[in-house]
mmCIF file of C-alpha atoms in Angstrom:
data_model
loop_
_atom_site.group_PDB
_atom_site.id
_atom_site.type_symbol
_atom_site.label_atom_id
_atom_site.label_comp_id
_atom_site.label_asym_id
_atom_site.label_seq_id
_atom_site.Cartn_x
_atom_site.Cartn_y
_atom_site.Cartn_z
ATOM 1 C CA MET A 1 1.637 -15.642 8.005
ATOM 2 C CA ASN A 2 0.733 -18.923 6.355
ATOM 3 C CA PRO A 3 1.408 -19.702 2.668
ATOM 4 C CA SER A 4 -2.285 -19.924 1.829
ATOM 5 C CA LEU A 5 -2.884 -16.381 3.050
ATOM 6 C CA LEU A 6 0.130 -15.111 1.097
ATOM 7 C CA ARG A 7 -1.244 -16.717 -2.071
ATOM 8 C CA GLN A 8 -4.611 -15.090 -1.452
ATOM 9 C CA ILE A 9 -3.002 -11.673 -1.010
ATOM 10 C CA TRP A 10 -1.137 -11.961 -4.306
ATOM 11 C CA SER A 11 -4.198 -13.351 -6.085
ATOM 12 C CA GLN A 12 -6.115 -10.323 -4.891
ATOM 13 C CA VAL A 13 -3.382 -8.042 -6.231
ATOM 14 C CA GLU A 14 -3.602 -9.788 -9.615
ATOM 15 C CA GLU A 15 -7.404 -9.475 -9.685
ATOM 16 C CA THR A 16 -7.367 -5.758 -8.878
ATOM 17 C CA GLN A 17 -7.456 -3.422 -11.861
ATOM 18 C CA THR A 18 -4.143 -1.872 -12.825
ATOM 19 C CA THR A 19 -5.522 1.666 -12.680
ATOM 20 C CA VAL A 20 -6.695 1.108 -9.105
ATOM 21 C CA LEU A 21 -3.297 -0.224 -8.036
ATOM 22 C CA LEU A 22 -1.562 2.787 -9.547
ATOM 23 C CA GLN A 23 -3.946 5.592 -8.633
ATOM 24 C CA LEU A 24 -4.771 4.975 -4.977
ATOM 25 C CA ASP A 25 -2.555 6.432 -2.271
ATOM 26 C CA ASP A 26 -0.674 3.973 -0.065
ATOM 27 C CA ASN A 27 -3.168 3.804 2.820
ATOM 28 C CA SER A 28 -6.175 3.498 0.529
ATOM 29 C CA LEU A 29 -4.539 0.682 -1.418
ATOM 30 C CA VAL A 30 -3.617 -1.223 1.745
ATOM 31 C CA TYR A 31 -7.176 -0.945 3.080
ATOM 32 C CA LEU A 32 -8.722 -1.857 -0.278
ATOM 33 C CA LEU A 33 -6.661 -5.043 -0.563
ATOM 34 C CA LEU A 34 -7.300 -5.905 3.081
ATOM 35 C CA ASN A 35 -11.065 -5.410 2.705
ATOM 36 C CA GLN A 36 -11.158 -7.471 -0.489
ATOM 37 C CA LEU A 37 -9.237 -10.238 1.249
ATOM 38 C CA GLN A 38 -11.570 -10.163 4.254
ATOM 39 C CA LYS A 39 -14.568 -10.773 1.978
ATOM 40 C CA HIS A 40 -13.203 -14.267 1.305
ATOM 41 C CA HIS A 41 -11.176 -15.053 4.410
ATOM 42 C CA PHE A 42 -11.846 -14.352 8.086
ATOM 43 C CA LEU A 43 -8.895 -12.558 9.670
ATOM 44 C CA SER A 44 -8.392 -12.058 13.375
ATOM 45 C CA ALA A 45 -7.219 -8.608 14.476
ATOM 46 C CA PRO A 46 -3.564 -9.736 14.748
ATOM 47 C CA GLU A 47 -3.757 -11.390 11.309
ATOM 48 C CA ALA A 48 -5.269 -8.246 9.798
ATOM 49 C CA ASP A 49 -2.419 -6.203 11.286
ATOM 50 C CA GLN A 50 0.109 -8.644 9.817
ATOM 51 C CA VAL A 51 -1.553 -8.456 6.410
ATOM 52 C CA MET A 52 -1.573 -4.652 6.519
ATOM 53 C CA GLN A 53 2.120 -4.572 7.420
ATOM 54 C CA TYR A 54 2.953 -7.102 4.713
ATOM 55 C CA ILE A 55 1.015 -5.232 2.008
ATOM 56 C CA SER A 56 2.559 -1.930 3.129
ATOM 57 C CA SER A 57 6.025 -3.426 2.812
ATOM 58 C CA LYS A 58 5.241 -4.658 -0.723
ATOM 59 C CA LEU A 59 3.589 -1.541 -2.183
ATOM 60 C CA SER A 60 6.530 -0.745 -4.457
ATOM 61 C CA LEU A 61 6.520 -4.289 -5.817
ATOM 62 C CA ILE A 62 2.737 -4.224 -6.245
ATOM 63 C CA ARG A 63 2.934 -1.006 -8.243
ATOM 64 C CA ASP A 64 5.901 -2.264 -10.306
ATOM 65 C CA LEU A 65 3.925 -5.388 -11.199
ATOM 66 C CA ALA A 66 0.920 -3.254 -12.137
ATOM 67 C CA LEU A 67 3.092 -1.116 -14.420
ATOM 68 C CA SER A 68 4.427 -4.203 -16.181
ATOM 69 C CA ARG A 69 0.959 -5.546 -17.085
#
């Protein structure tokens, strides 16, 4: 995954409301962030899979960051 895409993922996390980050279940949150990212950036199927795996692996961190806002 390239650095630009990683920055976009984390920017999307920052732009998403705290309540959304904390209230959605894991799958819903992964798909929400992926869909928001795809509005601004075309992702091939393999890239989308990579993004989903990356977001899934960072859900605890995403929620910890949301709690600290």
